[in-house]
Coordinates of C-alpha atoms in Angstrom, one line a residue:
Chain A
M811 CA -38.2 -9.7 10.0
R812 CA -41.3 -9.4 7.9
V813 CA -43.9 -12.2 7.7
R814 CA -43.3 -12.7 4.0
A815 CA -39.5 -12.9 4.5
V816 CA -40.0 -15.5 7.2
L817 CA -42.3 -17.6 5.1
G818 CA -40.1 -17.3 2.1
S819 CA -37.1 -18.4 4.1
I820 CA -38.9 -21.4 5.5
L821 CA -40.3 -22.4 2.1
G822 CA -36.9 -22.0 0.4
S823 CA -35.0 -23.8 3.2
V824 CA -37.4 -26.7 3.4
T825 CA -37.4 -27.1 -0.4
V826 CA -33.6 -27.3 -0.8
L827 CA -33.3 -29.6 2.3
V828 CA -35.8 -32.0 0.9
I829 CA -34.2 -32.0 -2.5
G830 CA -30.7 -32.5 -0.9
W831 CA -31.9 -35.3 1.3
Q832 CA -33.6 -37.1 -1.6
A833 CA -30.6 -36.7 -3.9
G834 CA -28.4 -38.0 -1.0
A835 CA -30.5 -41.0 -0.5
A836 CA -30.4 -41.8 -4.3
A837 CA -26.6 -41.3 -4.3
A838 CA -26.2 -43.5 -1.2
H839 CA -28.1 -46.2 -3.0
N840 CA -25.9 -45.9 -6.1
A841 CA -22.7 -46.0 -3.9
A842 CA -23.9 -49.2 -2.3
E843 CA -24.3 -50.7 -5.7
L844 CA -20.9 -49.4 -6.7
S845 CA -19.1 -50.9 -3.7
T846 CA -20.9 -54.2 -4.3
A847 CA -19.6 -54.2 -7.8
S848 CA -16.0 -53.4 -6.7
S849 CA -16.0 -56.1 -4.0
S850 CA -17.3 -58.8 -6.4
G851 CA -14.7 -57.6 -8.9
A852 CA -12.0 -58.1 -6.3
A853 CA -13.3 -61.6 -5.5
T854 CA -12.8 -62.7 -9.1
T855 CA -9.4 -61.2 -9.8
P856 CA -7.7 -64.2 -11.4
T857 CA -9.9 -63.8 -14.5
G858 CA -10.1 -60.1 -14.7
A859 CA -11.9 -60.1 -18.0
A860 CA -14.8 -61.7 -16.3
T861 CA -15.2 -58.8 -13.8
P862 CA -18.8 -57.6 -13.9
G863 CA -17.8 -54.0 -13.7
S864 CA -15.7 -54.1 -16.9
T865 CA -16.7 -55.0 -20.4
P866 CA -14.2 -57.2 -22.2
T867 CA -13.0 -55.6 -25.4
P868 CA -12.3 -57.7 -28.6
A869 CA -8.5 -57.4 -27.8
A870 CA -8.9 -58.8 -24.3
T871 CA -11.1 -61.6 -25.5
S872 CA -8.7 -62.6 -28.2
A873 CA -5.8 -62.5 -25.8
A874 CA -7.8 -64.7 -23.5
T875 CA -8.6 -67.2 -26.2
S876 CA -5.0 -67.5 -27.4
T877 CA -3.9 -69.2 -24.2
A878 CA -1.5 -71.4 -26.0
S879 CA 1.0 -68.7 -26.8
P880 CA 2.5 -67.4 -23.6
S881 CA 2.3 -63.7 -23.2
P882 CA 5.7 -62.1 -23.6
S883 CA 5.9 -59.8 -20.6
A884 CA 3.7 -61.8 -18.2
G885 CA 6.6 -62.8 -16.1
S886 CA 7.1 -61.1 -12.8
S887 CA 4.0 -61.2 -10.7
S888 CA 1.4 -63.0 -12.8
T889 CA -1.1 -64.9 -10.8
G890 CA -1.6 -66.9 -14.1
S891 CA -3.8 -69.7 -12.8
S892 CA -6.5 -70.0 -15.4
S893 CA -5.5 -67.3 -17.9
T894 CA -1.9 -66.5 -18.8
A895 CA -3.1 -63.3 -20.4
S896 CA -4.3 -61.9 -17.1
R897 CA -1.4 -60.3 -15.1
T898 CA -1.4 -58.8 -11.7
I899 CA 1.1 -55.9 -11.3
V900 CA 1.7 -54.5 -7.8
G901 CA 2.2 -50.8 -7.6
A902 CA 4.7 -49.0 -5.4
T903 CA 3.8 -48.1 -1.9
E904 CA 3.1 -44.3 -1.8
E905 CA 3.5 -42.4 1.4
T906 CA 0.6 -39.9 2.0
P907 CA 0.2 -37.6 5.0
F908 CA -2.4 -40.1 6.2
G909 CA -0.2 -43.2 5.8
P910 CA 0.9 -45.5 3.1
M911 CA -1.2 -46.3 0.1
Q912 CA -0.7 -49.2 -2.3
A913 CA -2.7 -50.6 -5.2
E914 CA -2.3 -53.4 -7.7
I915 CA -3.7 -53.6 -11.2
I916 CA -5.0 -56.6 -13.1
V917 CA -4.1 -56.4 -16.8
A918 CA -5.6 -58.5 -19.6
G919 CA -3.5 -58.0 -22.7
T920 CA -3.1 -54.2 -22.8
R921 CA -6.2 -53.5 -20.9
I922 CA -6.6 -52.7 -17.1
T923 CA -9.4 -54.9 -16.0
N924 CA -9.3 -54.3 -12.3
V925 CA -7.7 -52.3 -9.5
K926 CA -7.3 -53.6 -6.0
L927 CA -6.3 -51.7 -2.9
L928 CA -3.5 -53.5 -0.9
Q929 CA -2.7 -50.9 1.7
E930 CA -4.9 -48.0 2.6
T931 CA -4.3 -44.9 4.6
D932 CA -5.0 -45.9 8.2
M933 CA -4.3 -42.9 10.3
G934 CA -7.4 -42.9 12.4
G935 CA -10.8 -44.3 11.6
R936 CA -11.7 -41.2 9.5
S937 CA -8.9 -41.6 7.0
A938 CA -9.8 -45.3 6.5
E939 CA -13.3 -44.1 5.9
I940 CA -12.0 -41.6 3.4
S941 CA -10.1 -44.1 1.4
N942 CA -13.0 -46.6 1.6
Y943 CA -15.2 -43.9 0.1
A944 CA -12.7 -42.8 -2.5
A945 CA -11.3 -46.1 -3.6
P946 CA -14.5 -47.4 -5.5
I947 CA -14.8 -44.0 -7.2
L948 CA -11.1 -44.0 -8.2
R949 CA -11.3 -47.6 -9.4
Q950 CA -14.2 -46.8 -11.6
E951 CA -12.4 -43.8 -13.1
V952 CA -9.2 -45.7 -13.7
L953 CA -11.0 -48.5 -15.5
K954 CA -12.9 -46.0 -17.6
A955 CA -9.9 -43.9 -18.5
Q956 CA -7.5 -46.9 -18.7
S957 CA -4.9 -44.7 -17.0
A958 CA -4.1 -43.1 -13.7
N959 CA -4.6 -39.7 -15.2
V960 CA -8.0 -39.0 -13.6
D961 CA -9.3 -36.4 -11.2
T962 CA -8.8 -36.9 -7.5
V963 CA -11.8 -37.4 -5.2
G964 CA -12.7 -34.3 -3.3
G965 CA -12.4 -34.7 0.4
A966 CA -9.8 -37.4 -0.2
T967 CA -7.2 -35.5 -2.1
Y968 CA -4.2 -37.0 -0.4
S969 CA -5.5 -40.5 -0.4
S970 CA -6.5 -40.1 -4.0
Q971 CA -3.0 -38.9 -5.0
G972 CA -1.4 -41.9 -3.2
Y973 CA -3.8 -44.3 -4.8
L974 CA -3.3 -42.9 -8.3
A975 CA 0.5 -42.7 -8.0
S976 CA 0.6 -46.3 -6.9
V977 CA -1.6 -47.3 -9.9
Q978 CA 0.7 -45.2 -12.2
S979 CA 3.8 -47.1 -11.0
A980 CA 2.0 -50.4 -11.7
I981 CA 1.1 -49.2 -15.2
D982 CA 4.7 -48.2 -15.8
K983 CA 5.9 -51.6 -14.6
A984 CA 3.4 -53.3 -17.0
H985 CA 4.7 -51.2 -19.9
L986 CA 1.2 -50.3 -20.9
Chain B
M566 CA -42.4 30.1 10.4
T567 CA -42.4 30.8 6.7
T568 CA -44.7 29.4 4.1
T569 CA -43.4 30.7 0.8
S570 CA -44.9 28.8 -2.1
R571 CA -43.3 30.8 -4.9
P572 CA -41.8 28.2 -7.3
Q573 CA -38.1 28.2 -7.5
P574 CA -36.2 27.7 -10.8
W575 CA -34.5 24.7 -9.3
A576 CA -37.6 23.2 -7.6
L577 CA -38.2 19.6 -8.4
V578 CA -41.5 18.2 -9.5
P579 CA -43.1 16.6 -6.3
T580 CA -43.3 12.8 -6.3
A581 CA -46.9 11.6 -6.1
P582 CA -47.7 9.7 -2.9
S583 CA -49.0 6.7 -5.0
S584 CA -45.6 6.2 -6.8
R585 CA -43.8 6.6 -3.5
R586 CA -45.9 3.8 -2.0
E587 CA -45.3 1.7 -5.2
R588 CA -41.5 2.3 -4.8
F589 CA -41.7 1.3 -1.2
L590 CA -43.5 -2.0 -1.9
R591 CA -41.0 -2.8 -4.6
R592 CA -38.2 -2.3 -2.2
M593 CA -39.9 -4.5 0.4
R594 CA -40.4 -7.2 -2.1
A595 CA -36.7 -7.1 -3.0
A596 CA -35.8 -7.0 0.8
D597 CA -37.9 -10.1 1.5
L598 CA -36.5 -11.9 -1.5
L599 CA -32.9 -11.2 -0.5
T600 CA -33.6 -12.2 3.2
S601 CA -35.2 -15.5 2.1
L602 CA -32.2 -16.1 -0.2
A603 CA -29.7 -15.5 2.6
V604 CA -31.5 -17.9 5.0
T605 CA -32.0 -20.4 2.2
S606 CA -28.3 -20.3 1.5
A607 CA -27.6 -21.7 5.0
A608 CA -30.1 -24.5 4.3
A609 CA -28.5 -25.1 0.9
S610 CA -25.1 -25.7 2.4
V611 CA -26.6 -28.5 4.5
A612 CA -28.7 -29.8 1.6
L613 CA -25.7 -30.1 -0.7
Y614 CA -23.8 -32.0 2.0
L615 CA -26.8 -34.4 2.3
A616 CA -27.0 -34.7 -1.5
Y617 CA -23.4 -35.7 -1.9
G618 CA -23.0 -38.5 0.5
G619 CA -23.7 -36.9 3.8
A620 CA -27.1 -38.5 4.2
G621 CA -25.5 -41.9 4.6
D622 CA -23.1 -40.9 7.5
F623 CA -25.5 -40.9 10.4
I624 CA -25.5 -44.6 11.2
T625 CA -22.7 -45.0 13.8
L626 CA -22.3 -42.7 16.9
G627 CA -18.9 -41.4 15.6
G628 CA -20.4 -40.8 12.2
F629 CA -23.4 -39.1 13.7
V630 CA -21.3 -36.7 15.7
T631 CA -19.0 -36.1 12.8
S632 CA -21.9 -35.4 10.5
I633 CA -23.4 -32.8 12.8
G634 CA -19.9 -31.3 13.2
I635 CA -19.6 -31.0 9.4
I636 CA -23.0 -29.4 9.2
T637 CA -22.2 -26.8 11.8
G638 CA -19.0 -26.0 9.9
L639 CA -20.9 -25.6 6.7
V640 CA -23.6 -23.4 8.1
G641 CA -21.0 -21.4 10.0
T642 CA -19.0 -20.9 6.8
D643 CA -22.1 -19.9 5.0
L644 CA -22.9 -17.3 7.6
I645 CA -19.4 -15.9 7.5
L646 CA -19.7 -15.6 3.7
V647 CA -23.1 -13.9 4.1
M648 CA -21.5 -11.5 6.5
L649 CA -18.8 -10.7 4.0
V650 CA -21.5 -10.1 1.3
L651 CA -23.3 -7.7 3.7
A652 CA -20.1 -5.8 4.4
A653 CA -19.1 -5.7 0.7
R654 CA -21.1 -2.5 0.2
I655 CA -22.8 -4.0 -2.8
P656 CA -25.0 -1.3 -4.4
L657 CA -28.1 -3.5 -4.6
I658 CA -27.9 -4.2 -0.8
D659 CA -27.5 -0.5 0.0
R660 CA -30.5 0.4 -2.2
V661 CA -32.7 -2.3 -0.6
F662 CA -31.7 -2.3 3.0
G663 CA -29.3 0.6 3.5
H664 CA -25.8 -0.1 4.7
D665 CA -26.5 0.7 8.3
R666 CA -29.1 -2.1 8.4
A667 CA -26.9 -4.4 6.4
M668 CA -24.1 -3.8 8.9
A669 CA -26.4 -4.3 11.9
T670 CA -27.3 -7.7 10.4
H671 CA -23.6 -8.3 9.8
R672 CA -22.9 -7.7 13.5
A673 CA -25.8 -9.8 14.6
L674 CA -24.5 -12.8 12.6
G675 CA -21.0 -12.6 14.1
K676 CA -21.7 -14.5 17.3
P677 CA -23.9 -17.3 15.8
A678 CA -21.2 -17.8 13.2
I679 CA -18.4 -18.2 15.7
Y680 CA -20.5 -20.5 17.9
L681 CA -21.1 -22.7 14.9
I682 CA -17.5 -22.8 13.9
L683 CA -16.5 -23.7 17.5
A684 CA -19.2 -26.4 17.6
H685 CA -17.7 -27.7 14.3
T686 CA -14.3 -27.9 15.8
V687 CA -15.4 -29.6 19.0
L688 CA -17.8 -32.0 17.4
L689 CA -15.3 -33.2 14.7
I690 CA -12.6 -33.8 17.3
V691 CA -15.1 -35.8 19.4
G692 CA -16.6 -37.6 16.3
Y693 CA -13.3 -38.5 14.7
G694 CA -12.1 -39.5 18.2
I695 CA -15.0 -41.9 18.6
S696 CA -14.4 -43.5 15.2
S697 CA -10.7 -44.0 15.8
H698 CA -11.0 -44.8 19.6
L699 CA -8.9 -41.8 20.7
D700 CA -9.7 -39.4 23.5
P701 CA -10.3 -35.8 22.4
V702 CA -6.8 -34.6 23.3
A703 CA -5.1 -37.4 21.4
E704 CA -7.5 -36.8 18.5
T705 CA -6.6 -33.1 18.5
V706 CA -3.0 -33.9 18.3
S707 CA -3.6 -36.3 15.5
M708 CA -5.7 -33.7 13.6
W709 CA -3.0 -31.1 14.1
N710 CA -0.8 -33.4 12.1
L711 CA -3.2 -33.7 9.2
P712 CA -2.4 -31.5 6.2
D713 CA -3.8 -27.9 6.3
M714 CA -5.3 -28.4 9.7
P715 CA -2.8 -26.2 11.6
A716 CA -3.8 -23.3 9.3
A717 CA -7.4 -24.0 10.0
F718 CA -6.8 -23.9 13.8
I719 CA -4.9 -20.7 13.4
G720 CA -7.8 -19.3 11.3
L721 CA -10.2 -20.2 14.2
G722 CA -8.0 -18.4 16.6
F723 CA -8.1 -15.2 14.5
M724 CA -11.8 -15.5 14.1
I725 CA -12.3 -15.6 17.9
V726 CA -10.1 -12.5 18.3
V727 CA -12.1 -10.7 15.6
V728 CA -15.5 -11.5 17.2
V729 CA -14.3 -10.8 20.8
T730 CA -12.9 -7.4 19.8
S731 CA -16.2 -6.6 18.1
L732 CA -18.4 -7.3 21.1
V733 CA -19.9 -3.9 22.0
I734 CA -18.6 -3.9 25.5
V735 CA -15.0 -4.8 24.4
R736 CA -15.0 -2.6 21.3
R737 CA -15.6 0.6 23.4
K738 CA -12.3 0.1 25.1
F739 CA -10.3 0.4 21.9
K740 CA -9.7 3.1 19.3
Y741 CA -11.5 2.6 16.0
E742 CA -8.1 2.1 14.2
F743 CA -7.1 -0.8 16.5
W744 CA -10.5 -2.5 16.1
Y745 CA -10.2 -2.0 12.3
V746 CA -6.8 -3.5 12.0
V747 CA -7.9 -6.5 14.1
H748 CA -11.0 -6.8 11.9
L749 CA -8.8 -7.2 8.9
L750 CA -7.8 -10.5 10.4
S751 CA -11.2 -11.9 9.5
Y752 CA -10.0 -12.0 5.8
V753 CA -6.9 -13.9 7.0
A754 CA -9.1 -16.2 9.0
V755 CA -11.3 -16.9 6.0
L756 CA -8.3 -17.6 3.8
T757 CA -6.4 -19.8 6.2
A758 CA -9.6 -21.9 6.7
L759 CA -9.9 -22.5 3.0
P760 CA -7.3 -25.2 2.4
H761 CA -8.7 -27.7 4.9
Q762 CA -12.1 -27.3 3.2
F763 CA -10.4 -28.5 0.0
S764 CA -8.3 -31.3 1.3
V765 CA -9.9 -32.7 4.5
G766 CA -13.4 -31.6 3.8
A767 CA -15.4 -32.3 0.6
M768 CA -16.8 -28.9 0.1
L769 CA -15.0 -28.5 -3.2
A770 CA -15.1 -32.1 -4.5
V771 CA -14.7 -32.1 -8.2
G772 CA -17.9 -32.7 -10.2
T773 CA -20.3 -32.0 -7.4
G774 CA -22.9 -29.3 -6.9
Q775 CA -21.1 -28.4 -3.7
R776 CA -18.1 -27.2 -5.6
V777 CA -20.2 -25.0 -7.8
Y778 CA -22.1 -23.6 -4.8
W779 CA -19.1 -22.8 -2.6
I780 CA -17.0 -21.4 -5.4
A781 CA -19.9 -19.1 -6.4
L782 CA -20.4 -18.0 -2.8
Y783 CA -16.7 -17.3 -2.3
V784 CA -16.5 -15.4 -5.5
L785 CA -19.6 -13.3 -4.6
A786 CA -18.3 -12.5 -1.1
L787 CA -14.6 -11.9 -1.8
G788 CA -15.2 -10.6 -5.3
G789 CA -17.8 -8.2 -3.9
I790 CA -15.3 -6.8 -1.4
V791 CA -12.6 -6.5 -4.0
V792 CA -14.9 -4.8 -6.5
F793 CA -17.0 -2.5 -4.3
R794 CA -14.6 -1.8 -1.4
I795 CA -11.3 -1.5 -3.3
A796 CA -11.6 -1.2 -7.1
E797 CA -14.6 1.0 -7.4
P798 CA -13.6 3.6 -4.8
L799 CA -10.1 3.7 -6.3
V800 CA -11.4 4.3 -9.8
K801 CA -13.9 6.9 -8.6
S802 CA -11.3 8.7 -6.6
I803 CA -8.9 8.9 -9.5
Q804 CA -11.7 9.8 -12.0
H805 CA -13.2 12.6 -9.9
D806 CA -9.9 14.0 -8.6
I807 CA -11.4 15.6 -5.5
R808 CA -9.3 18.2 -3.6
V809 CA -9.8 20.4 -0.7
T810 CA -10.3 24.1 -1.7
A811 CA -11.2 25.6 1.7
V812 CA -11.8 24.7 5.3
E813 CA -14.3 27.2 6.9
S814 CA -14.9 27.3 10.6
I815 CA -18.6 27.9 11.0
A816 CA -19.0 27.3 14.8
P817 CA -16.7 26.3 17.7
G818 CA -15.4 22.9 16.7
V819 CA -17.5 22.8 13.5
A820 CA -16.0 23.2 10.1
S821 CA -17.2 23.0 6.5
I822 CA -14.8 21.5 4.1
H823 CA -15.2 22.7 0.5
M824 CA -13.9 20.5 -2.2
S825 CA -13.5 20.6 -6.0
G826 CA -13.7 17.8 -8.4
R827 CA -14.5 16.6 -11.9
K828 CA -18.0 15.4 -13.0
L829 CA -19.3 15.1 -9.5
K830 CA -22.9 14.7 -10.6
A831 CA -21.8 11.4 -12.2
L832 CA -21.3 10.1 -8.6
G833 CA -25.1 9.9 -8.5
S834 CA -25.4 10.9 -4.9
S835 CA -28.8 11.8 -3.5
G836 CA -29.3 14.4 -0.7
G837 CA -29.0 12.7 2.7
Q838 CA -26.4 10.2 1.6
Y839 CA -22.9 10.0 2.9
F840 CA -19.5 9.2 1.5
I841 CA -16.5 7.7 3.4
W842 CA -13.8 10.3 3.0
R843 CA -10.1 9.9 3.3
F844 CA -7.9 13.0 3.4
W845 CA -4.4 12.4 2.1
T846 CA -2.3 14.4 4.5
G847 CA 0.5 12.8 6.5
R848 CA -1.6 12.9 9.7
T849 CA -5.0 11.9 8.4
W850 CA -4.6 9.4 5.5
W851 CA -4.9 6.3 7.7
H852 CA -8.3 7.3 9.0
S853 CA -11.5 7.4 6.9
H854 CA -14.6 9.2 8.0
P855 CA -18.3 8.6 7.1
I856 CA -19.6 12.2 6.5
S857 CA -22.8 13.3 4.9
L858 CA -22.8 16.0 2.2
S859 CA -24.1 19.2 3.8
A860 CA -25.3 20.5 0.4
A861 CA -26.3 18.9 -2.9
P862 CA -23.1 18.9 -5.0
T863 CA -22.7 20.8 -8.3
D864 CA -20.7 19.2 -11.0
T865 CA -17.4 20.7 -9.7
R866 CA -18.0 21.5 -6.1
V867 CA -19.0 19.5 -3.0
R868 CA -19.3 20.4 0.6
V869 CA -19.3 18.5 3.9
T870 CA -19.6 19.8 7.4
V871 CA -17.9 18.1 10.3
R872 CA -17.8 18.5 14.0
A873 CA -14.7 17.5 16.0
L874 CA -15.8 14.4 17.9
G875 CA -12.6 12.3 18.0
D876 CA -8.9 12.8 17.3
G877 CA -9.3 12.3 13.6
T878 CA -12.2 14.7 13.1
T879 CA -10.3 17.4 15.1
R880 CA -7.4 17.2 12.7
L881 CA -9.8 17.6 9.8
G882 CA -10.3 21.2 10.8
R883 CA -6.7 21.9 9.9
I884 CA -6.2 20.2 6.6
P885 CA -4.4 22.4 4.0
R886 CA -5.8 23.5 0.7
G887 CA -5.1 21.2 -2.3
T888 CA -5.2 18.0 -0.1
R889 CA -6.1 15.1 -2.3
V890 CA -9.3 13.3 -1.2
S891 CA -10.4 9.7 -1.9
I892 CA -14.0 8.6 -1.5
E893 CA -16.2 5.5 -1.1
G894 CA -19.8 5.9 -1.7
P895 CA -22.4 7.4 -2.0
Y896 CA -24.2 5.2 0.6
G897 CA -27.4 5.3 2.6
L898 CA -31.2 5.3 2.3
F899 CA -31.6 8.5 4.3
T900 CA -32.9 10.0 1.1
D901 CA -36.0 10.9 -0.9
A902 CA -35.9 7.4 -2.3
G903 CA -36.6 6.0 1.2
R904 CA -39.9 7.9 1.5
T905 CA -43.1 5.9 2.0
S906 CA -45.7 8.3 3.2
P907 CA -47.4 11.6 2.0
K908 CA -45.9 13.9 4.6
L909 CA -42.3 14.7 5.5
A910 CA -41.2 15.3 9.1
I911 CA -37.6 16.4 9.7
V912 CA -36.1 16.5 13.2
A913 CA -32.4 17.3 13.6
A914 CA -29.9 18.5 16.2
G915 CA -26.3 19.6 16.2
I916 CA -24.2 18.2 13.3
G917 CA -27.3 16.1 12.4
I918 CA -28.4 19.2 10.4
T919 CA -26.1 18.3 7.5
P920 CA -27.8 15.3 6.0
V921 CA -31.3 16.7 6.5
R922 CA -30.3 19.9 4.8
A923 CA -29.0 18.0 1.7
L924 CA -32.1 15.8 1.9
L925 CA -34.5 18.7 1.8
E926 CA -32.5 20.3 -1.0
D927 CA -32.8 17.2 -3.1
S928 CA -36.4 16.2 -2.2
R929 CA -39.4 16.3 -4.4
V930 CA -41.9 17.9 -2.1
A931 CA -45.1 19.9 -2.6
P932 CA -45.7 23.1 -0.6
G933 CA -47.0 22.2 2.9
E934 CA -45.8 18.6 2.7
T935 CA -42.7 19.2 4.8
T936 CA -42.3 20.3 8.4
I937 CA -38.9 20.8 10.0
L938 CA -37.9 21.0 13.7
L939 CA -34.4 21.9 14.6
R940 CA -33.1 21.5 18.1
G941 CA -30.1 23.1 19.8
P942 CA -28.8 25.0 22.7
E943 CA -29.0 28.9 22.7
D944 CA -25.5 29.4 21.2
E945 CA -25.5 26.8 18.5
N946 CA -27.3 27.2 15.3
F947 CA -24.9 26.6 12.4
L948 CA -26.5 26.0 9.0
W949 CA -29.9 26.9 10.5
D950 CA -29.9 30.0 8.2
E951 CA -29.4 27.9 5.1
M952 CA -32.1 25.5 6.3
E953 CA -34.6 28.2 6.9
K954 CA -34.0 29.6 3.4
L955 CA -34.5 26.2 1.9
A956 CA -37.6 25.7 3.9
G957 CA -39.0 28.9 2.5
A958 CA -38.2 27.8 -1.0
R959 CA -39.8 24.4 -0.5
G960 CA -42.9 25.6 1.2
A961 CA -42.0 23.9 4.4
H962 CA -43.0 24.7 7.9
F963 CA -39.9 25.6 10.0
Y964 CA -39.7 25.4 13.8
T965 CA -36.9 25.4 16.3
S966 CA -36.6 24.2 19.8
V967 CA -33.9 26.2 21.6
G968 CA -32.5 26.1 25.1
P969 CA -31.4 23.5 27.7
R970 CA -33.0 20.1 27.5
A971 CA -36.0 19.4 29.7
R972 CA -35.3 17.6 32.9
G973 CA -36.8 14.2 32.9
A974 CA -35.9 10.8 31.7
H975 CA -36.3 10.7 27.9
S976 CA -37.1 14.2 26.7
W977 CA -35.5 15.4 23.6
L978 CA -37.1 18.8 23.5
S979 CA -36.1 22.0 25.3
A980 CA -37.4 22.6 28.8
R981 CA -39.4 25.6 27.5
D982 CA -41.2 23.6 24.8
V983 CA -42.0 20.7 27.1
A984 CA -43.6 23.2 29.5
R985 CA -45.7 24.5 26.6
N986 CA -46.8 20.9 25.8
V987 CA -45.0 20.8 22.5
S988 CA -44.9 17.2 21.1
L989 CA -44.3 15.4 17.8
R990 CA -48.1 15.4 17.4
S991 CA -48.4 19.2 17.9
V992 CA -45.5 20.1 15.7
F993 CA -46.1 17.8 12.8
P994 CA -49.5 17.9 11.1
D995 CA -50.8 14.5 10.2
F996 CA -47.8 12.9 12.0
K997 CA -49.1 9.3 11.5
N998 CA -48.9 9.8 7.8
S999 CA -45.4 11.2 7.9
D1000 CA -42.0 9.9 7.1
L1001 CA -39.9 10.9 10.1
Y1002 CA -36.2 11.7 9.3
V1003 CA -34.1 12.0 12.5
C1004 CA -30.5 12.9 12.7
G1005 CA -28.5 14.0 15.7
P1006 CA -26.4 12.6 18.6
Q1007 CA -27.2 8.9 19.2
A1008 CA -28.9 9.1 22.6
W1009 CA -31.0 12.1 21.4
T1010 CA -31.9 10.3 18.2
D1011 CA -33.0 7.2 20.2
A1012 CA -35.2 9.4 22.4
V1013 CA -36.9 10.9 19.3
I1014 CA -37.5 7.4 17.8
A1015 CA -38.9 6.0 21.1
D1016 CA -41.2 9.0 21.2
A1017 CA -42.3 8.5 17.6
K1018 CA -43.0 4.8 18.2
S1019 CA -45.1 5.7 21.3
Y1020 CA -47.4 7.5 18.9
G1021 CA -47.6 4.4 16.8
L1022 CA -45.4 5.4 13.9
P1023 CA -44.5 2.2 12.1
D1024 CA -40.8 1.3 11.6
H1025 CA -40.8 1.9 7.8
Q1026 CA -41.8 5.5 8.4
I1027 CA -38.8 6.1 10.7
H1028 CA -35.5 7.0 9.0
A1029 CA -32.4 7.4 11.0
E1030 CA -28.8 7.2 9.8
R1031 CA -26.4 5.7 12.2
F1032 CA -22.7 6.5 11.8
D1033 CA -21.5 4.3 14.7
W1034 CA -19.1 1.5 13.8

């Protein structure tokens, strides 16, 4: 191989590796923030509207203020401790090739304010890692889209499908 | 020796040495750029993994082993795709490197690629095993049960078979056809390995640069093969409608095949290039042959000359008139376009006369620029008459070295000439400033090249076309 080709190869390779490493470090930083947001969101489930990750809409706020009038369909599985408008609906358990997947959604009025993972794929440490990595991303997407109709996370296709199917069943149950 | 300098009506304007040098430097720039790109692509596969979450996975032991396993898989896959690109007969690659060199690189990458893929398999089994506290055997069983993994394991098996049958020492034991059919498994291997890259791996994660990169590389590799190895040859074969018009025996075991066709000049072949021919008779259609043109084609006629070397080429001497012929090509840098230096030195033996004859016919040379040396036993000199006539027309020096080969390790000249102290230096004036074009039997060609190198002739001035698979 000629000297120029060798130097070009080294230069090109080092450049893309440095860019990749830096981008990865930045992404890891963001992911850390994302998972902090999701765990703090999980900690404050009863008042879903107060979750830091989600911005309360006028509709949700008004539902929360009108606590006097009981919400019509908040029967089944409402945690209803401080806010009757905030309901928790448990999704169906979805079987995936990696094991069962189950999620619940917190709904304030007609708005999904949080998603929690109840059961995650557990076949081997790797699949748990996969769902740990995919869950915060999916949660974010579901909250943003206000539906389970979002893209699956690459590298966690089956876990994602299970997660989203469970969320969808919860949405159906909540008649959103 | 003849030195006619009378201009011929079809003589081409000689190429100035300066523009030849310019063209060579341009080609080398392109070669260096493509080489750098190929190496960088392997680095890019790793960089993309790091960029999309991989950089954070090195903390635990299991995670560390797993990450290295993923990286070996990515680089291995990248190499396999580069191998496919090299084998796709993409015109740019032929013009810059020549297919023989591209294929030599393709072969050289085979073993590293399989080692990387094997390392990928082993490291991931161990890495996942550590994370889930399973021994490698239990982890293998658990992985086998993951979606798309059985297909990936089968793909690995195919890949091992392909590489093993391609090892030179193993390959010699098989017929070409057997090796070829086994080699087709590499496409199956690539395709069966794809699903697990989607579902278990994150190579194609939606919304990432990885997805863009890998899809682009797959399209380039598989698309290149579909376009340049299947579609283009098919279209050309139909368009030019080539048929055998005559098979002429010109020496024992040597036949010229004359063919007719439409708009053959549009094929854009240069003298010294070869096509891969397939003759559609019941006995020969399944075997294709790389054969050089033995004369520059006209718009309606083309000629190749073959020697019976194997079963397939023996049958070629008996194909009937009107046989339909399909082609792939033209390929090769054994042409005027490959020239780098002021003088042209041609050395050929046996059937190796065919490409050099077409090369000379198609070369832009000044009188006195070219010197030709033909080598053969007493009773074999087919096409030498045509070569001598051409040499006269081009103002070329014409020498022959006839008789049994000199005893001694590496001589490629006749015993008589060795006794007279004939050498590359004595035959070719200004040898160090010559482009040496060699074509003949492999061992003989190697001996000529070794001799040329011993005189200090640099690699880029040595041109040899290799037809071995």
